[in-house]
Amino acid sequence: MEKSKVLIVGGTGYLGRRLVKASLAEGHKTYVLHRPEIGVDIDKAQLLLSFKDQGANLVHGSFNDHHSLLNAVKMVDVVICAISGVHIRSHQILLQLKLVDAIKEAGNVKRFLPSEFGTDPATMKNAMEPGRVTFDDKMVVRKAIQDAGIPYTYVSANCFAAYFLGGLCQPGKIFPSRDHVVLLGDGNPKAIYVDEDDIAKYTIRTIDDPRTLNKTLYLRPPENILSQREVVQIWEKLIGKELQKSSLSKDDFLALMKGQDYAEQVGLTHYYHICYEGCLTSFEIGAEGEEASKLYPQIKYTKVDEYLKRYL
Ligand SMILES: NC(=O)c1ccc[n+]([C@@H]2O[C@H](COP(=O)([O-])OP(=O)(O)OC[C@H]3O[C@@H](n4cnc5c(N)ncnc54)[C@H](OP(=O)(O)O)[C@@H]3O)[C@@H](O)[C@H]2O)c1
């Protein structure tokens, strides 16, 4: 079967650039949206040019120009959107409604993967304010996709490794300490950590797979389902030293959260649900989902100890 032609929207982003790389590596004809709004952002321009050098096609298009989006989506079989959705960086999830309109009108797209790549928003109906905005907005996009009858796959990637492992699961930290770590509560709820390049590989692997059509693909690499304490133990083994430990109770965490600005509070809410409540591992995958490492055992995912070695 011929491989699908893929359009990546948000291709210069943190995850987007990895999706472009993985799509090219898997031999898909790959198109990357080139938005005029990047202006004179020289880093983005250079990144786009590097994609072109590697064989991608740059397609001009803007979220302010419906016809340009329509033209872009008409060129491909699959659209993957990796638009920003982290408040401390930028949160543009609802802009995707314009992409949904274009895909619906074009009528040729065989599958759309919206910008999700985190906690499954369908499991977060009771999430706390203000962080629930992330899940609510992603559900608004899902509803629009399904109302429009667009075939889809949602990728629930759980924790991006660099955000969570880098800081030993401590919010606001992205490099692991060699002295001290704050455990969130007892540090025992399990979360799931995935190398961002592996997220991209699983995502690209699934786009032509009929088993994940109109389903959620959950990334649960079995050896990367660990508690904060277990992550810390792996790091301690790597550095050959035990860290000093203190603990932050739920109540103290929530009180500290209240003092932060809105964008920080959104992120902290997510840490609360993941690290205190164990929301990523508190449910079984049902009939509407598939698990990536089971479907694609050929992908040798990066294990937590291998990932942490980059910080030595
Ligand atoms: N599970 C986790 O731990 C985790 C962590 C981080 C992110 N995520 C999720 O992953 C997805 C991607 O996040 P990311 O951090 O990779 O995103 P990002 O790097 O912050 O941004 C991705 C891209 O969004 C596009 N964009 C930003 N502002 C825009 C605007 N005003 N109009 C149009 N496009 C705009 C840009 O694309 P171009 O300039 O290339 O067009 C940008 O490169 C999101 O859904 C996010 O929620 C999950």
Tab-separated table of C-alpha atoms and ligand atoms in Angstrom:
chain	number	residue	atom	x	y	z
A	1	MET	CA	0.000	0.000	0.000
A	2	GLU	CA	1.280	3.457	-0.854
A	3	LYS	CA	2.120	5.532	2.203
A	4	SER	CA	-0.153	8.439	2.985
A	5	LYS	CA	0.836	11.983	2.158
A	6	VAL	CA	1.051	13.924	5.403
A	7	LEU	CA	0.580	17.586	6.275
A	8	ILE	CA	2.099	18.691	9.570
A	9	VAL	CA	0.678	21.852	11.072
A	10	GLY	CA	2.795	23.439	13.808
A	11	GLY	CA	5.830	21.744	12.290
A	12	THR	CA	8.431	24.067	13.792
A	13	GLY	CA	7.147	23.433	17.317
A	14	TYR	CA	8.669	21.330	20.062
A	15	LEU	CA	6.745	18.211	19.085
A	16	GLY	CA	6.011	19.293	15.499
A	17	ARG	CA	9.647	19.219	14.405
A	18	ARG	CA	9.926	15.641	15.660
A	19	LEU	CA	6.795	14.675	13.738
A	20	VAL	CA	8.313	16.089	10.553
A	21	LYS	CA	11.505	14.094	11.150
A	22	ALA	CA	9.601	10.872	11.864
A	23	SER	CA	7.306	11.308	8.879
A	24	LEU	CA	10.266	11.762	6.526
A	25	ALA	CA	12.103	8.838	8.134
A	26	GLU	CA	9.086	6.569	7.536
A	27	GLY	CA	9.069	7.539	3.860
A	28	HIS	CA	5.867	9.600	3.806
A	29	LYS	CA	5.596	12.452	1.357
A	30	THR	CA	5.626	15.209	3.952
A	31	TYR	CA	4.202	18.712	3.769
A	32	VAL	CA	4.788	21.343	6.438
A	33	LEU	CA	2.616	24.420	6.879
A	34	HIS	CA	4.623	27.623	6.465
A	35	ARG	CA	2.702	30.472	8.052
A	36	PRO	CA	3.368	34.068	6.953
A	37	GLU	CA	2.822	35.136	10.584
A	38	ILE	CA	6.260	33.790	11.523
A	39	GLY	CA	7.511	37.068	10.053
A	40	VAL	CA	11.234	37.426	10.572
A	41	ASP	CA	11.570	34.625	13.104
A	42	ILE	CA	14.887	33.518	11.713
A	43	ASP	CA	15.056	30.296	13.744
A	44	LYS	CA	11.704	29.090	12.407
A	45	ALA	CA	12.711	30.085	8.869
A	46	GLN	CA	15.933	28.087	9.149
A	47	LEU	CA	14.090	25.099	10.578
A	48	LEU	CA	11.592	25.186	7.705
A	49	LEU	CA	14.469	25.338	5.228
A	50	SER	CA	16.133	22.385	6.929
A	51	PHE	CA	12.895	20.397	6.508
A	52	LYS	CA	12.946	21.273	2.815
A	53	ASP	CA	16.570	20.092	2.571
A	54	GLN	CA	15.497	16.782	4.096
A	55	GLY	CA	12.781	16.343	1.467
A	56	ALA	CA	9.693	18.015	2.952
A	57	ASN	CA	7.478	20.346	0.941
A	58	LEU	CA	6.666	23.711	2.493
A	59	VAL	CA	3.062	24.825	1.970
A	60	HIS	CA	2.034	28.439	2.503
A	61	GLY	CA	-1.005	28.738	4.700
A	62	SER	CA	-2.472	30.829	7.487
A	63	PHE	CA	-5.143	30.355	10.117
A	64	ASN	CA	-6.408	33.772	8.984
A	65	ASP	CA	-6.967	32.565	5.416
A	66	HIS	CA	-9.472	29.733	4.999
A	67	HIS	CA	-8.612	29.174	1.323
A	68	SER	CA	-4.944	28.695	2.109
A	69	LEU	CA	-5.804	26.032	4.710
A	70	LEU	CA	-8.202	24.408	2.249
A	71	ASN	CA	-5.497	24.272	-0.429
A	72	ALA	CA	-3.016	22.814	2.044
A	73	VAL	CA	-5.267	20.010	3.273
A	74	LYS	CA	-6.337	19.149	-0.278
A	75	MET	CA	-2.741	18.119	-1.041
A	76	VAL	CA	-2.620	15.274	1.484
A	77	ASP	CA	-4.293	12.182	2.907
A	78	VAL	CA	-3.470	12.770	6.564
A	79	VAL	CA	-3.298	15.973	8.606
A	80	ILE	CA	-1.410	16.037	11.915
A	81	CYS	CA	-1.695	19.169	13.997
A	82	ALA	CA	0.834	19.927	16.739
A	83	ILE	CA	-0.264	23.464	17.491
A	84	SER	CA	0.737	24.820	20.871
A	85	GLY	CA	-1.195	23.827	23.972
A	86	VAL	CA	0.987	24.629	26.976
A	87	HIS	CA	-0.049	27.835	28.696
A	88	ILE	CA	3.423	28.801	29.922
A	89	ARG	CA	4.461	28.769	26.216
A	90	SER	CA	1.291	29.383	24.173
A	91	HIS	CA	-2.171	27.823	23.994
A	92	GLN	CA	-3.883	27.884	20.595
A	93	ILE	CA	-5.904	24.663	20.704
A	94	LEU	CA	-9.215	26.231	19.588
A	95	LEU	CA	-7.625	27.662	16.435
A	96	GLN	CA	-7.862	24.103	15.180
A	97	LEU	CA	-11.592	24.630	14.631
A	98	LYS	CA	-10.549	26.516	11.493
A	99	LEU	CA	-8.538	23.525	10.366
A	100	VAL	CA	-11.520	21.275	11.030
A	101	ASP	CA	-13.654	23.540	8.797
A	102	ALA	CA	-11.078	23.300	6.012
A	103	ILE	CA	-10.765	19.496	6.334
A	104	LYS	CA	-14.543	19.112	6.291
A	105	GLU	CA	-14.917	21.254	3.179
A	106	ALA	CA	-11.995	19.578	1.385
A	107	GLY	CA	-13.510	16.135	1.976
A	108	ASN	CA	-10.382	14.210	0.934
A	109	VAL	CA	-8.599	13.744	4.270
A	110	LYS	CA	-8.538	10.102	5.385
A	111	ARG	CA	-7.422	10.887	8.901
A	112	PHE	CA	-6.912	13.897	11.164
A	113	LEU	CA	-4.777	13.806	14.297
A	114	PRO	CA	-5.475	16.964	16.290
A	115	SER	CA	-3.046	18.499	18.749
A	116	GLU	CA	-3.522	16.315	21.832
A	117	PHE	CA	-0.424	14.352	22.846
A	118	GLY	CA	-1.028	14.433	26.586
A	119	THR	CA	-3.521	13.266	29.181
A	120	ASP	CA	-6.641	11.857	27.527
A	121	PRO	CA	-9.082	14.783	27.905
A	122	ALA	CA	-12.055	12.403	27.862
A	123	THR	CA	-10.922	11.080	31.253
A	124	MET	CA	-10.632	14.577	32.779
A	125	LYS	CA	-14.256	15.701	33.008
A	126	ASN	CA	-13.785	16.442	36.727
A	127	ALA	CA	-10.435	18.203	36.406
A	128	MET	CA	-9.726	21.253	38.552
A	129	GLU	CA	-9.777	24.868	37.502
A	130	PRO	CA	-7.910	26.477	35.897
A	131	GLY	CA	-6.045	23.553	34.312
A	132	ARG	CA	-9.205	21.966	32.975
A	133	VAL	CA	-9.184	24.508	30.143
A	134	THR	CA	-6.635	22.331	28.322
A	135	PHE	CA	-8.909	19.290	28.451
A	136	ASP	CA	-12.100	21.251	27.772
A	137	ASP	CA	-10.618	22.911	24.680
A	138	LYS	CA	-9.301	19.606	23.353
A	139	MET	CA	-12.799	18.102	23.838
A	140	VAL	CA	-14.337	21.021	21.902
A	141	VAL	CA	-12.026	20.176	19.003
A	142	ARG	CA	-12.879	16.459	19.273
A	143	LYS	CA	-16.594	17.266	19.116
A	144	ALA	CA	-16.120	19.422	16.020
A	145	ILE	CA	-14.129	16.639	14.322
A	146	GLN	CA	-16.750	14.010	15.105
A	147	ASP	CA	-19.699	16.272	14.223
A	148	ALA	CA	-18.032	16.919	10.862
A	149	GLY	CA	-17.623	13.165	10.284
A	150	ILE	CA	-13.850	13.492	9.867
A	151	PRO	CA	-11.916	10.240	10.441
A	152	TYR	CA	-9.502	10.692	13.338
A	153	THR	CA	-6.978	9.244	15.729
A	154	TYR	CA	-6.322	10.911	19.088
A	155	VAL	CA	-2.851	10.346	20.514
A	156	SER	CA	-2.652	10.286	24.303
A	157	ALA	CA	1.094	10.561	24.856
A	158	ASN	CA	1.024	10.977	28.653
A	159	CYS	CA	4.107	12.825	30.024
A	160	PHE	CA	6.657	14.361	27.670
A	161	ALA	CA	9.911	13.027	29.077
A	162	ALA	CA	11.825	16.306	29.045
A	163	TYR	CA	9.152	18.105	31.053
A	164	PHE	CA	8.746	15.416	33.681
A	165	LEU	CA	11.896	13.264	33.852
A	166	GLY	CA	14.231	16.219	33.378
A	167	GLY	CA	13.066	17.711	36.674
A	168	LEU	CA	12.458	14.389	38.469
A	169	CYS	CA	8.712	15.202	38.277
A	170	GLN	CA	9.094	18.500	40.135
A	171	PRO	CA	7.120	21.317	38.498
A	172	GLY	CA	9.261	24.252	37.395
A	173	LYS	CA	12.399	22.121	37.072
A	174	ILE	CA	13.756	20.631	33.862
A	175	PHE	CA	17.219	19.515	35.002
A	176	PRO	CA	17.625	16.825	37.667
A	177	SER	CA	19.205	17.892	40.936
A	178	ARG	CA	22.161	16.026	42.440
A	179	ASP	CA	21.384	17.056	46.014
A	180	HIS	CA	17.742	17.270	46.911
A	181	VAL	CA	14.329	16.390	45.548
A	182	VAL	CA	10.829	17.378	46.617
A	183	LEU	CA	8.474	14.409	46.499
A	184	LEU	CA	4.888	15.285	45.605
A	185	GLY	CA	2.948	13.717	48.470
A	186	ASP	CA	4.309	10.234	49.099
A	187	GLY	CA	5.762	10.095	45.586
A	188	ASN	CA	4.034	6.769	44.915
A	189	PRO	CA	1.329	7.344	42.237
A	190	LYS	CA	2.492	6.041	38.865
A	191	ALA	CA	2.785	8.202	35.776
A	192	ILE	CA	3.909	7.377	32.212
A	193	TYR	CA	6.935	9.006	30.565
A	194	VAL	CA	7.566	9.019	26.829
A	195	ASP	CA	10.566	10.322	24.900
A	196	GLU	CA	9.240	12.981	22.518
A	197	ASP	CA	10.977	11.355	19.526
A	198	ASP	CA	9.178	8.114	20.398
A	199	ILE	CA	5.871	10.004	20.555
A	200	ALA	CA	6.528	11.159	17.004
A	201	LYS	CA	7.473	7.647	15.838
A	202	TYR	CA	4.321	6.045	17.298
A	203	THR	CA	2.191	8.842	15.854
A	204	ILE	CA	3.549	8.394	12.352
A	205	ARG	CA	3.340	4.613	12.600
A	206	THR	CA	-0.366	4.808	13.379
A	207	ILE	CA	-1.585	7.083	10.597
A	208	ASP	CA	-2.069	4.293	8.054
A	209	ASP	CA	-3.112	1.657	10.574
A	210	PRO	CA	-6.796	0.687	10.308
A	211	ARG	CA	-6.712	-0.605	13.908
A	212	THR	CA	-6.520	2.956	15.251
A	213	LEU	CA	-9.032	4.594	12.938
A	214	ASN	CA	-11.522	6.616	15.009
A	215	LYS	CA	-9.805	5.537	18.211
A	216	THR	CA	-7.449	6.890	20.837
A	217	LEU	CA	-3.883	5.624	20.720
A	218	TYR	CA	-2.475	5.521	24.257
A	219	LEU	CA	1.306	5.520	24.636
A	220	ARG	CA	2.052	3.323	27.628
A	221	PRO	CA	5.554	1.895	27.214
A	222	PRO	CA	5.398	-0.675	30.017
A	223	GLU	CA	8.829	-0.061	31.566
A	224	ASN	CA	8.185	3.687	31.681
A	225	ILE	CA	5.174	3.444	33.992
A	226	LEU	CA	6.791	4.570	37.215
A	227	SER	CA	6.206	6.583	40.360
A	228	GLN	CA	8.201	9.717	41.159
A	229	ARG	CA	10.083	7.703	43.808
A	230	GLU	CA	11.060	5.109	41.201
A	231	VAL	CA	12.243	7.840	38.807
A	232	VAL	CA	14.357	9.329	41.601
A	233	GLN	CA	15.820	5.890	42.409
A	234	ILE	CA	16.865	5.439	38.775
A	235	TRP	CA	18.580	8.841	38.824
A	236	GLU	CA	20.274	8.051	42.155
A	237	LYS	CA	21.644	4.841	40.661
A	238	LEU	CA	22.978	6.748	37.666
A	239	ILE	CA	24.771	9.374	39.777
A	240	GLY	CA	25.775	6.883	42.490
A	241	LYS	CA	24.347	9.030	45.248
A	242	GLU	CA	21.184	9.224	47.336
A	243	LEU	CA	19.328	12.545	47.204
A	244	GLN	CA	17.964	14.286	50.265
A	245	LYS	CA	14.178	14.124	50.186
A	246	SER	CA	11.399	16.296	51.461
A	247	SER	CA	7.715	16.006	50.761
A	248	LEU	CA	5.066	18.512	49.705
A	249	SER	CA	1.575	17.643	50.931
A	250	LYS	CA	-1.478	18.009	48.688
A	251	ASP	CA	-2.724	20.965	50.723
A	252	ASP	CA	0.617	22.767	50.614
A	253	PHE	CA	0.879	22.156	46.873
A	254	LEU	CA	-2.597	23.622	46.306
A	255	ALA	CA	-1.846	26.609	48.537
A	256	LEU	CA	1.392	27.299	46.660
A	257	MET	CA	-0.473	26.981	43.358
A	258	LYS	CA	-2.923	29.722	44.312
A	259	GLY	CA	-0.096	32.255	44.523
A	260	GLN	CA	1.048	31.688	40.923
A	261	ASP	CA	-0.075	33.432	37.749
A	262	TYR	CA	-2.744	31.891	35.527
A	263	ALA	CA	-0.431	30.095	33.083
A	264	GLU	CA	1.580	28.533	35.929
A	265	GLN	CA	-1.610	27.455	37.682
A	266	VAL	CA	-2.809	25.652	34.564
A	267	GLY	CA	0.392	23.594	34.453
A	268	LEU	CA	0.367	22.953	38.204
A	269	THR	CA	-3.188	21.637	38.004
A	270	HIS	CA	-1.915	19.041	35.539
A	271	TYR	CA	0.922	18.052	37.872
A	272	TYR	CA	-1.625	17.725	40.683
A	273	HIS	CA	-3.815	15.294	38.761
A	274	ILE	CA	-0.850	13.298	37.480
A	275	CYS	CA	1.434	13.176	40.517
A	276	TYR	CA	-0.991	13.273	43.464
A	277	GLU	CA	-3.988	11.515	41.939
A	278	GLY	CA	-2.291	9.197	39.437
A	279	CYS	CA	-4.804	10.138	36.734
A	280	LEU	CA	-2.741	8.643	33.882
A	281	THR	CA	-2.784	5.123	35.282
A	282	SER	CA	-6.116	5.051	37.068
A	283	PHE	CA	-8.090	3.607	34.143
A	284	GLU	CA	-7.948	0.664	31.778
A	285	ILE	CA	-7.899	1.231	28.034
A	286	GLY	CA	-11.374	0.416	26.739
A	287	ALA	CA	-12.814	-0.581	23.368
A	288	GLU	CA	-12.302	2.947	22.023
A	289	GLY	CA	-8.551	2.777	22.534
A	290	GLU	CA	-5.391	0.885	21.587
A	291	GLU	CA	-1.996	0.783	23.267
A	292	ALA	CA	0.955	1.806	21.114
A	293	SER	CA	3.743	-0.441	22.403
A	294	LYS	CA	1.487	-3.473	21.881
A	295	LEU	CA	0.561	-2.448	18.329
A	296	TYR	CA	4.097	-1.450	17.347
A	297	PRO	CA	6.580	-3.658	19.240
A	298	GLN	CA	9.149	-2.960	16.487
A	299	ILE	CA	9.608	0.529	17.929
A	300	LYS	CA	12.314	0.204	20.583
A	301	TYR	CA	11.214	2.931	22.934
A	302	THR	CA	13.627	4.850	25.130
A	303	LYS	CA	13.518	3.642	28.715
A	304	VAL	CA	13.662	6.058	31.625
A	305	ASP	CA	17.241	5.184	32.645
A	306	GLU	CA	18.479	5.645	29.060
A	307	TYR	CA	16.652	8.958	28.852
A	308	LEU	CA	18.110	10.231	32.127
A	309	LYS	CA	21.678	9.423	31.020
A	310	ARG	CA	21.629	12.567	28.864
A	311	TYR	CA	21.702	14.636	32.065
A	312	LEU	CA	24.870	13.034	33.480
B	1	LIG	N1	2.051	15.563	27.585
B	1	LIG	C1	2.923	16.499	27.811
B	1	LIG	O1	3.729	16.427	28.734
B	1	LIG	C2	2.933	17.688	26.884
B	1	LIG	C3	3.937	18.640	27.007
B	1	LIG	C4	3.966	19.690	26.098
B	1	LIG	C5	3.003	19.780	25.103
B	1	LIG	N2	2.023	18.841	25.016
B	1	LIG	C6	0.999	18.925	23.961
B	1	LIG	O2	1.639	18.772	22.712
B	1	LIG	C7	1.033	19.597	21.723
B	1	LIG	C8	2.106	20.443	21.044
B	1	LIG	O3	2.732	21.272	22.004
B	1	LIG	P1	4.184	21.906	21.779
B	1	LIG	O4	4.705	22.264	23.131
B	1	LIG	O5	4.994	21.042	20.891
B	1	LIG	O6	3.803	23.259	21.035
B	1	LIG	P2	4.714	24.550	20.793
B	1	LIG	O7	6.108	24.150	20.498
B	1	LIG	O8	4.501	25.526	21.905
B	1	LIG	O9	4.017	25.197	19.499
B	1	LIG	C9	3.766	24.400	18.367
B	1	LIG	C10	3.430	25.256	17.178
B	1	LIG	O10	2.175	25.877	17.310
B	1	LIG	C11	2.095	26.864	16.286
B	1	LIG	N3	1.515	28.099	16.796
B	1	LIG	C12	1.819	28.749	17.941
B	1	LIG	N4	1.073	29.867	18.028
B	1	LIG	C13	0.289	29.919	16.916
B	1	LIG	C14	-0.677	30.824	16.430
B	1	LIG	N5	-1.008	31.933	17.112
B	1	LIG	N6	-1.257	30.557	15.248
B	1	LIG	C15	-0.941	29.442	14.558
B	1	LIG	N7	-0.012	28.540	14.971
B	1	LIG	C16	0.584	28.791	16.135
B	1	LIG	C17	3.528	27.136	15.816
B	1	LIG	O11	3.672	26.442	14.572
B	1	LIG	P3	4.434	26.979	13.268
B	1	LIG	O12	5.061	28.291	13.626
B	1	LIG	O13	5.385	25.897	12.937
B	1	LIG	O14	3.356	27.115	12.254
B	1	LIG	C18	4.342	26.445	16.883
B	1	LIG	O15	5.600	26.036	16.440
B	1	LIG	C19	-0.052	20.403	22.448
B	1	LIG	O16	-1.303	19.790	22.246
B	1	LIG	C20	0.341	20.290	23.915
B	1	LIG	O17	-0.787	20.363	24.787
B	1	LIG	C21	1.977	17.789	25.876
